[in-house]
mmCIF file with all atom_site columns, C-alpha atoms in Angstrom:
data_model
loop_
_atom_site.group_PDB
_atom_site.id
_atom_site.type_symbol
_atom_site.label_atom_id
_atom_site.label_alt_id
_atom_site.label_comp_id
_atom_site.label_asym_id
_atom_site.label_entity_id
_atom_site.label_seq_id
_atom_site.pdbx_PDB_ins_code
_atom_site.Cartn_x
_atom_site.Cartn_y
_atom_site.Cartn_z
_atom_site.occupancy
_atom_site.B_iso_or_equiv
_atom_site.pdbx_formal_charge
_atom_site.auth_seq_id
_atom_site.auth_comp_id
_atom_site.auth_asym_id
_atom_site.auth_atom_id
_atom_site.pdbx_PDB_model_num
ATOM 1   C CA . MET Q 1 1   ? 74.705  106.729 81.599  1.00 28.00 ? 5   MET Q CA 1
ATOM 2   C CA . ARG Q 1 2   ? 75.841  105.057 84.633  1.00 29.00 ? 6   ARG Q CA 1
ATOM 3   C CA . LEU Q 1 3   ? 74.358  101.504 85.473  1.00 29.00 ? 7   LEU Q CA 1
ATOM 4   C CA . ASN Q 1 4   ? 73.047  100.580 88.990  1.00 32.00 ? 8   ASN Q CA 1
ATOM 5   C CA . ARG Q 1 5   ? 75.157  97.988  90.659  1.00 33.00 ? 9   ARG Q CA 1
ATOM 6   C CA . ILE Q 1 6   ? 74.177  95.800  93.406  1.00 31.00 ? 10  ILE Q CA 1
ATOM 7   C CA . MET Q 1 7   ? 76.425  92.811  94.670  1.00 45.00 ? 11  MET Q CA 1
ATOM 8   C CA . THR Q 1 8   ? 74.493  90.132  96.355  1.00 42.00 ? 12  THR Q CA 1
ATOM 9   C CA . GLY Q 1 9   ? 76.868  87.352  98.020  1.00 42.00 ? 13  GLY Q CA 1
ATOM 10  C CA . THR Q 1 10  ? 79.524  86.809  95.455  1.00 44.00 ? 14  THR Q CA 1
ATOM 11  C CA . ASN Q 1 11  ? 77.465  87.707  92.556  1.00 47.00 ? 15  ASN Q CA 1
ATOM 12  C CA . ILE Q 1 12  ? 77.730  91.089  90.763  1.00 43.00 ? 16  ILE Q CA 1
ATOM 13  C CA . ILE Q 1 13  ? 74.428  92.093  89.116  1.00 38.00 ? 17  ILE Q CA 1
ATOM 14  C CA . ARG Q 1 14  ? 74.035  94.976  86.554  1.00 40.00 ? 18  ARG Q CA 1
ATOM 15  C CA . GLU Q 1 15  ? 70.589  96.431  85.745  1.00 37.00 ? 19  GLU Q CA 1
ATOM 16  C CA . SER Q 1 16  ? 70.687  97.112  82.017  1.00 39.00 ? 20  SER Q CA 1
ATOM 17  C CA . THR Q 1 17  ? 68.897  95.941  79.047  1.00 40.00 ? 21  THR Q CA 1
ATOM 18  C CA . PRO Q 1 18  ? 66.205  93.206  79.124  1.00 41.00 ? 22  PRO Q CA 1
ATOM 19  C CA . ARG Q 1 19  ? 68.530  90.892  77.376  1.00 40.00 ? 23  ARG Q CA 1
ATOM 20  C CA . MET Q 1 20  ? 71.423  91.534  79.775  1.00 43.00 ? 24  MET Q CA 1
ATOM 21  C CA . LYS Q 1 21  ? 69.329  91.195  82.691  1.00 40.00 ? 25  LYS Q CA 1
ATOM 22  C CA . THR Q 1 22  ? 68.038  87.794  81.542  1.00 41.00 ? 26  THR Q CA 1
ATOM 23  C CA . SER Q 1 23  ? 71.730  86.576  80.501  1.00 44.00 ? 27  SER Q CA 1
ATOM 24  C CA . LEU Q 1 24  ? 72.781  87.933  84.124  1.00 46.00 ? 28  LEU Q CA 1
ATOM 25  C CA . LEU Q 1 25  ? 69.900  86.057  85.946  1.00 43.00 ? 29  LEU Q CA 1
ATOM 26  C CA . PHE Q 1 26  ? 70.812  82.966  84.147  1.00 45.00 ? 30  PHE Q CA 1
ATOM 27  C CA . LEU Q 1 27  ? 74.431  83.285  85.107  1.00 47.00 ? 31  LEU Q CA 1
ATOM 28  C CA . ILE Q 1 28  ? 73.933  84.200  88.741  1.00 48.00 ? 32  ILE Q CA 1
ATOM 29  C CA . GLY Q 1 29  ? 71.350  81.188  88.611  1.00 50.00 ? 33  GLY Q CA 1
ATOM 30  C CA . THR Q 1 30  ? 73.888  78.951  87.627  1.00 47.00 ? 34  THR Q CA 1
ATOM 31  C CA . LEU Q 1 31  ? 76.642  80.316  90.027  1.00 48.00 ? 35  LEU Q CA 1
ATOM 32  C CA . THR Q 1 32  ? 74.053  79.785  93.030  1.00 48.00 ? 36  THR Q CA 1
ATOM 33  C CA . THR Q 1 33  ? 73.063  76.384  92.208  1.00 49.00 ? 37  THR Q CA 1
ATOM 34  C CA . GLY Q 1 34  ? 76.127  74.862  90.702  1.00 49.00 ? 38  GLY Q CA 1
ATOM 35  C CA . LEU Q 1 35  ? 74.583  73.694  87.691  1.00 47.00 ? 39  LEU Q CA 1
ATOM 36  C CA . PRO Q 1 36  ? 76.371  74.061  84.495  1.00 47.00 ? 40  PRO Q CA 1
ATOM 37  C CA . HIS Q 1 37  ? 75.266  76.381  81.598  1.00 45.00 ? 41  HIS Q CA 1
ATOM 38  C CA . ALA Q 1 38  ? 72.619  74.594  79.578  1.00 43.00 ? 42  ALA Q CA 1
ATOM 39  C CA . ALA Q 1 39  ? 74.140  75.470  76.177  1.00 42.00 ? 43  ALA Q CA 1
ATOM 40  C CA . LEU Q 1 40  ? 77.728  74.066  77.191  1.00 48.00 ? 44  LEU Q CA 1
ATOM 41  C CA . ALA Q 1 41  ? 78.752  71.005  78.977  1.00 54.00 ? 45  ALA Q CA 1
ATOM 42  C CA . ALA Q 1 42  ? 80.512  71.408  81.856  1.00 54.00 ? 46  ALA Q CA 1
ATOM 43  C CA . PRO Q 1 43  ? 84.658  70.240  81.307  1.00 59.00 ? 47  PRO Q CA 1
ATOM 44  C CA . ALA Q 1 44  ? 85.526  67.465  83.308  1.00 62.00 ? 48  ALA Q CA 1
ATOM 45  C CA . SER Q 1 45  ? 87.873  69.424  85.266  1.00 72.00 ? 49  SER Q CA 1
ATOM 46  C CA . CYS Q 1 46  ? 88.511  73.328  85.617  1.00 76.00 ? 50  CYS Q CA 1
ATOM 47  C CA . GLU Q 1 47  ? 92.086  72.604  84.019  1.00 79.00 ? 51  GLU Q CA 1
ATOM 48  C CA . GLN Q 1 48  ? 90.005  71.591  80.878  1.00 78.00 ? 52  GLN Q CA 1
ATOM 49  C CA . ALA Q 1 49  ? 87.792  74.531  80.853  1.00 78.00 ? 53  ALA Q CA 1
ATOM 50  C CA . GLN Q 1 50  ? 88.361  76.370  77.553  1.00 82.00 ? 54  GLN Q CA 1
ATOM 51  C CA . THR Q 1 51  ? 85.411  78.861  77.073  1.00 84.00 ? 55  THR Q CA 1
ATOM 52  C CA . THR Q 1 52  ? 84.890  82.096  79.442  1.00 79.00 ? 56  THR Q CA 1
ATOM 53  C CA . VAL Q 1 53  ? 81.534  80.591  80.581  1.00 83.00 ? 57  VAL Q CA 1
ATOM 54  C CA . GLN Q 1 54  ? 83.196  77.386  81.685  1.00 83.00 ? 58  GLN Q CA 1
ATOM 55  C CA . MET Q 1 55  ? 86.098  79.059  83.594  1.00 83.00 ? 59  MET Q CA 1
ATOM 56  C CA . GLU Q 1 56  ? 83.615  81.214  85.264  1.00 83.00 ? 60  GLU Q CA 1
ATOM 57  C CA . ASP Q 1 57  ? 81.955  78.284  86.627  1.00 84.00 ? 61  ASP Q CA 1
ATOM 58  C CA . CYS Q 1 58  ? 85.218  77.111  87.950  1.00 82.00 ? 62  CYS Q CA 1
ATOM 59  C CA . ARG Q 1 59  ? 86.040  80.603  89.499  1.00 87.00 ? 63  ARG Q CA 1
ATOM 60  C CA . ALA Q 1 60  ? 82.555  80.650  91.102  1.00 90.00 ? 64  ALA Q CA 1
ATOM 61  C CA . GLU Q 1 61  ? 83.324  77.590  92.878  1.00 90.00 ? 65  GLU Q CA 1
ATOM 62  C CA . ASP Q 1 62  ? 86.427  78.814  94.227  1.00 92.00 ? 66  ASP Q CA 1
ATOM 63  C CA . THR Q 1 63  ? 84.666  81.938  95.350  1.00 94.00 ? 67  THR Q CA 1
ATOM 64  C CA . ARG Q 1 64  ? 82.219  79.949  97.339  1.00 95.00 ? 68  ARG Q CA 1
ATOM 65  C CA . ASN Q 1 65  ? 84.962  77.868  98.771  1.00 95.00 ? 69  ASN Q CA 1
ATOM 66  C CA . ALA Q 1 66  ? 86.593  80.990  100.028 1.00 96.00 ? 70  ALA Q CA 1
ATOM 67  C CA . GLU Q 1 67  ? 83.584  82.716  101.454 1.00 97.00 ? 71  GLU Q CA 1
ATOM 68  C CA . LYS Q 1 68  ? 82.922  79.478  103.433 1.00 98.00 ? 72  LYS Q CA 1
ATOM 69  C CA . GLU Q 1 69  ? 86.388  79.401  104.656 1.00 98.00 ? 73  GLU Q CA 1
ATOM 70  C CA . LEU Q 1 70  ? 86.171  83.063  105.652 1.00 98.00 ? 74  LEU Q CA 1
ATOM 71  C CA . GLN Q 1 71  ? 82.928  82.413  107.477 1.00 98.00 ? 75  GLN Q CA 1
ATOM 72  C CA . ARG Q 1 72  ? 84.669  79.778  109.188 1.00 98.00 ? 76  ARG Q CA 1
ATOM 73  C CA . TYR Q 1 73  ? 87.350  81.732  110.365 1.00 98.00 ? 77  TYR Q CA 1
ATOM 74  C CA . THR Q 1 74  ? 85.058  84.615  111.411 1.00 98.00 ? 78  THR Q CA 1
ATOM 75  C CA . GLN Q 1 75  ? 83.196  82.372  113.415 1.00 98.00 ? 79  GLN Q CA 1
ATOM 76  C CA . ALA Q 1 76  ? 86.215  81.140  115.018 1.00 98.00 ? 80  ALA Q CA 1
ATOM 77  C CA . ALA Q 1 77  ? 87.290  84.742  115.822 1.00 97.00 ? 81  ALA Q CA 1
ATOM 78  C CA . ILE Q 1 78  ? 84.080  85.759  117.364 1.00 97.00 ? 82  ILE Q CA 1
ATOM 79  C CA . GLU Q 1 79  ? 84.223  82.929  119.615 1.00 97.00 ? 83  GLU Q CA 1
ATOM 80  C CA . ARG Q 1 80  ? 87.621  83.775  120.791 1.00 96.00 ? 84  ARG Q CA 1
ATOM 81  C CA . ILE Q 1 81  ? 86.612  87.299  121.323 1.00 96.00 ? 85  ILE Q CA 1
ATOM 82  C CA . ARG Q 1 82  ? 83.724  86.348  123.413 1.00 95.00 ? 86  ARG Q CA 1
ATOM 83  C CA . HIS Q 1 83  ? 85.724  83.704  125.723 1.00 94.00 ? 87  HIS Q CA 1
ATOM 84  C CA . ALA Q 1 84  ? 88.878  85.480  125.830 1.00 92.00 ? 88  ALA Q CA 1
ATOM 85  C CA . GLY Q 1 85  ? 88.051  88.063  128.448 1.00 91.00 ? 89  GLY Q CA 1
ATOM 86  C CA . LEU Q 1 86  ? 88.614  90.874  125.839 1.00 93.00 ? 90  LEU Q CA 1
ATOM 87  C CA . PRO Q 1 87  ? 87.085  94.143  126.661 1.00 94.00 ? 91  PRO Q CA 1
ATOM 88  C CA . PRO Q 1 88  ? 83.682  94.310  125.745 1.00 88.00 ? 92  PRO Q CA 1
ATOM 89  C CA . GLN Q 1 89  ? 83.695  96.484  122.810 1.00 97.00 ? 93  GLN Q CA 1
ATOM 90  C CA . THR Q 1 90  ? 85.959  94.254  121.033 1.00 97.00 ? 94  THR Q CA 1
ATOM 91  C CA . LEU Q 1 91  ? 83.226  92.169  119.375 1.00 97.00 ? 95  LEU Q CA 1
ATOM 92  C CA . ALA Q 1 92  ? 81.580  95.472  118.218 1.00 97.00 ? 96  ALA Q CA 1
ATOM 93  C CA . SER Q 1 93  ? 84.802  96.702  116.649 1.00 98.00 ? 97  SER Q CA 1
ATOM 94  C CA . PHE Q 1 94  ? 85.471  93.702  115.061 1.00 98.00 ? 98  PHE Q CA 1
ATOM 95  C CA . GLN Q 1 95  ? 81.913  93.595  113.648 1.00 98.00 ? 99  GLN Q CA 1
ATOM 96  C CA . LYS Q 1 96  ? 82.044  97.119  112.514 1.00 98.00 ? 100 LYS Q CA 1
ATOM 97  C CA . ALA Q 1 97  ? 85.534  96.217  110.780 1.00 98.00 ? 101 ALA Q CA 1
ATOM 98  C CA . MET Q 1 98  ? 83.921  93.199  109.011 1.00 98.00 ? 102 MET Q CA 1
ATOM 99  C CA . SER Q 1 99  ? 81.073  95.376  107.900 1.00 98.00 ? 103 SER Q CA 1
ATOM 100 C CA . ALA Q 1 100 ? 83.487  98.018  106.275 1.00 98.00 ? 104 ALA Q CA 1
ATOM 101 C CA . TRP Q 1 101 ? 85.546  95.370  104.824 1.00 98.00 ? 105 TRP Q CA 1
ATOM 102 C CA . ALA Q 1 102 ? 82.503  93.663  103.104 1.00 98.00 ? 106 ALA Q CA 1
ATOM 103 C CA . GLN Q 1 103 ? 81.683  97.273  101.602 1.00 98.00 ? 107 GLN Q CA 1
ATOM 104 C CA . TYR Q 1 104 ? 85.330  97.837  100.588 1.00 98.00 ? 108 TYR Q CA 1
ATOM 105 C CA . ARG Q 1 105 ? 85.391  94.406  98.748  1.00 98.00 ? 109 ARG Q CA 1
ATOM 106 C CA . ARG Q 1 106 ? 81.933  95.245  97.283  1.00 98.00 ? 110 ARG Q CA 1
ATOM 107 C CA . ALA Q 1 107 ? 83.253  98.490  95.969  1.00 98.00 ? 111 ALA Q CA 1
ATOM 108 C CA . GLU Q 1 108 ? 86.585  97.200  94.660  1.00 98.00 ? 112 GLU Q CA 1
ATOM 109 C CA . CYS Q 1 109 ? 85.388  94.269  92.871  1.00 97.00 ? 113 CYS Q CA 1
ATOM 110 C CA . VAL Q 1 110 ? 82.562  96.278  91.115  1.00 97.00 ? 114 VAL Q CA 1
ATOM 111 C CA . ALA Q 1 111 ? 85.510  98.681  90.073  1.00 97.00 ? 115 ALA Q CA 1
ATOM 112 C CA . ILE Q 1 112 ? 87.233  95.742  88.661  1.00 97.00 ? 116 ILE Q CA 1
ATOM 113 C CA . TYR Q 1 113 ? 83.878  94.677  86.528  1.00 96.00 ? 117 TYR Q CA 1
ATOM 114 C CA . ASP Q 1 114 ? 83.932  98.153  85.259  1.00 97.00 ? 118 ASP Q CA 1
ATOM 115 C CA . LYS Q 1 115 ? 87.292  98.203  84.153  1.00 97.00 ? 119 LYS Q CA 1
ATOM 116 C CA . TRP Q 1 116 ? 86.720  95.409  82.028  1.00 94.00 ? 120 TRP Q CA 1
ATOM 117 C CA . SER Q 1 117 ? 83.034  96.104  81.229  1.00 92.00 ? 121 SER Q CA 1
ATOM 118 C CA . ASP Q 1 118 ? 84.269  95.827  77.225  1.00 93.00 ? 122 ASP Q CA 1
ATOM 119 C CA . GLY Q 1 119 ? 85.130  92.306  77.263  1.00 88.00 ? 123 GLY Q CA 1
ATOM 120 C CA . THR Q 1 120 ? 83.613  88.770  78.340  1.00 87.00 ? 124 THR Q CA 1
ATOM 121 C CA . ILE Q 1 121 ? 86.473  88.396  80.714  1.00 89.00 ? 125 ILE Q CA 1
ATOM 122 C CA . ARG Q 1 122 ? 84.560  91.042  83.332  1.00 92.00 ? 126 ARG Q CA 1
ATOM 123 C CA . GLY Q 1 123 ? 82.972  88.345  85.247  1.00 91.00 ? 127 GLY Q CA 1
ATOM 124 C CA . MET Q 1 124 ? 86.283  86.365  85.796  1.00 91.00 ? 128 MET Q CA 1
ATOM 125 C CA . LYS Q 1 125 ? 88.187  89.439  86.804  1.00 93.00 ? 129 LYS Q CA 1
ATOM 126 C CA . ALA Q 1 126 ? 85.366  90.378  89.270  1.00 94.00 ? 130 ALA Q CA 1
ATOM 127 C CA . GLN Q 1 127 ? 85.495  86.816  90.600  1.00 94.00 ? 131 GLN Q CA 1
ATOM 128 C CA . GLU Q 1 128 ? 89.214  86.809  90.733  1.00 94.00 ? 132 GLU Q CA 1
ATOM 129 C CA . CYS Q 1 129 ? 89.060  90.147  92.944  1.00 96.00 ? 133 CYS Q CA 1
ATOM 130 C CA . LEU Q 1 130 ? 86.419  88.383  95.376  1.00 96.00 ? 134 LEU Q CA 1
ATOM 131 C CA . ILE Q 1 131 ? 88.581  85.367  95.793  1.00 96.00 ? 135 ILE Q CA 1
ATOM 132 C CA . HIS Q 1 132 ? 92.039  87.558  96.292  1.00 96.00 ? 136 HIS Q CA 1
ATOM 133 C CA . LEU Q 1 133 ? 90.448  89.973  98.955  1.00 97.00 ? 137 LEU Q CA 1
ATOM 134 C CA . THR Q 1 134 ? 88.379  87.043  100.389 1.00 98.00 ? 138 THR Q CA 1
ATOM 135 C CA . LYS Q 1 135 ? 91.551  84.927  101.075 1.00 97.00 ? 139 LYS Q CA 1
ATOM 136 C CA . THR Q 1 136 ? 93.580  87.916  102.087 1.00 97.00 ? 140 THR Q CA 1
ATOM 137 C CA . ARG Q 1 137 ? 90.916  89.045  104.814 1.00 98.00 ? 141 ARG Q CA 1
ATOM 138 C CA . THR Q 1 138 ? 90.894  85.313  106.043 1.00 98.00 ? 142 THR Q CA 1
ATOM 139 C CA . HIS Q 1 139 ? 94.467  85.457  106.640 1.00 97.00 ? 143 HIS Q CA 1
ATOM 140 C CA . GLU Q 1 140 ? 94.138  88.632  108.550 1.00 97.00 ? 144 GLU Q CA 1
ATOM 141 C CA . ILE Q 1 141 ? 91.652  87.259  110.391 1.00 98.00 ? 145 ILE Q CA 1
ATOM 142 C CA . TRP Q 1 142 ? 93.644  84.266  111.478 1.00 98.00 ? 146 TRP Q CA 1
ATOM 143 C CA . ARG Q 1 143 ? 96.989  86.258  112.178 1.00 96.00 ? 147 ARG Q CA 1
ATOM 144 C CA . ASN Q 1 144 ? 95.240  88.955  114.108 1.00 97.00 ? 148 ASN Q CA 1
ATOM 145 C CA . TRP Q 1 145 ? 92.469  86.866  116.100 1.00 97.00 ? 149 TRP Q CA 1
ATOM 146 C CA . LEU Q 1 146 ? 93.404  83.178  116.071 1.00 97.00 ? 150 LEU Q CA 1
ATOM 147 C CA . THR Q 1 147 ? 96.905  82.912  116.844 1.00 96.00 ? 151 THR Q CA 1
ATOM 148 C CA . PHE Q 1 148 ? 98.727  83.609  120.144 1.00 94.00 ? 152 PHE Q CA 1
ATOM 149 C CA . MET Q 1 149 ? 101.827 85.672  121.018 1.00 91.00 ? 153 MET Q CA 1
ATOM 150 C CA . ASP Q 1 150 ? 103.722 82.637  122.619 1.00 92.00 ? 154 ASP Q CA 1
ATOM 151 C CA . ASN Q 1 151 ? 104.444 79.117  121.193 1.00 87.00 ? 155 ASN Q CA 1
ATOM 152 C CA . LYS Q 1 152 ? 100.659 78.033  121.611 1.00 92.00 ? 156 LYS Q CA 1
ATOM 153 C CA . PRO Q 1 153 ? 99.331  76.587  118.117 1.00 94.00 ? 157 PRO Q CA 1
ATOM 154 C CA . SER Q 1 154 ? 96.831  78.648  116.424 1.00 94.00 ? 158 SER Q CA 1
ATOM 155 C CA . ILE Q 1 155 ? 93.235  78.166  116.835 1.00 95.00 ? 159 ILE Q CA 1
ATOM 156 C CA . LEU Q 1 156 ? 92.790  77.161  113.416 1.00 96.00 ? 160 LEU Q CA 1
ATOM 157 C CA . PRO Q 1 157 ? 95.418  76.194  110.613 1.00 95.00 ? 161 PRO Q CA 1
ATOM 158 C CA . GLU Q 1 158 ? 96.948  79.198  108.770 1.00 95.00 ? 162 GLU Q CA 1
ATOM 159 C CA . PRO Q 1 159 ? 94.895  79.539  105.593 1.00 96.00 ? 163 PRO Q CA 1
ATOM 160 C CA . GLN Q 1 160 ? 96.285  79.648  102.098 1.00 88.00 ? 164 GLN Q CA 1
ATOM 161 C CA . GLU Q 1 161 ? 96.877  83.063  100.853 1.00 79.00 ? 165 GLU Q CA 1
ATOM 162 C CA . GLU Q 1 162 ? 96.115  83.574  96.808  1.00 71.00 ? 166 GLU Q CA 1
ATOM 163 C CA . THR Q 1 163 ? 98.986  85.319  95.267  1.00 65.00 ? 167 THR Q CA 1
ATOM 164 C CA . ALA Q 1 164 ? 98.208  88.364  93.176  1.00 55.00 ? 168 ALA Q CA 1
ATOM 165 C CA . LYS Q 1 165 ? 98.022  87.882  89.243  1.00 56.00 ? 169 LYS Q CA 1
ATOM 166 C CA . PRO Q 1 166 ? 99.113  90.374  86.920  1.00 45.00 ? 170 PRO Q CA 1
#
């Protein structure tokens, strides 16, 4: 039986058994509030994370940071489009592209979650997908919308791209 999937922000919610729903809701609450799981003490740093839950907590913070950076670069691109004398349809086209990209990211990362659904690593893999695609999109926005053809400095600094992991 195929499960319904909903991605809210950077969290993947799966509707399944009541026990799974409770666990996922607890995880999502932890991801969105930044609080450590009650059952496990948070490691002093992400380098010391030893459990899947601790690693997921660290990657959740990375996911939130990548999303914040994407929003900052997106807003700068929108401001440039509005004030650069570009054709009026440019902003609508940019927004349409962002919407299509968000749908792609959601679908791709759910597929990654499904690929790893038999293991506890599935949440980490889905977060890695979100981070990688978000950082890649941020870099595309910088390159396409925040740089200039001459030697003029870019509107924002070049964002760091995440290298693909095997």
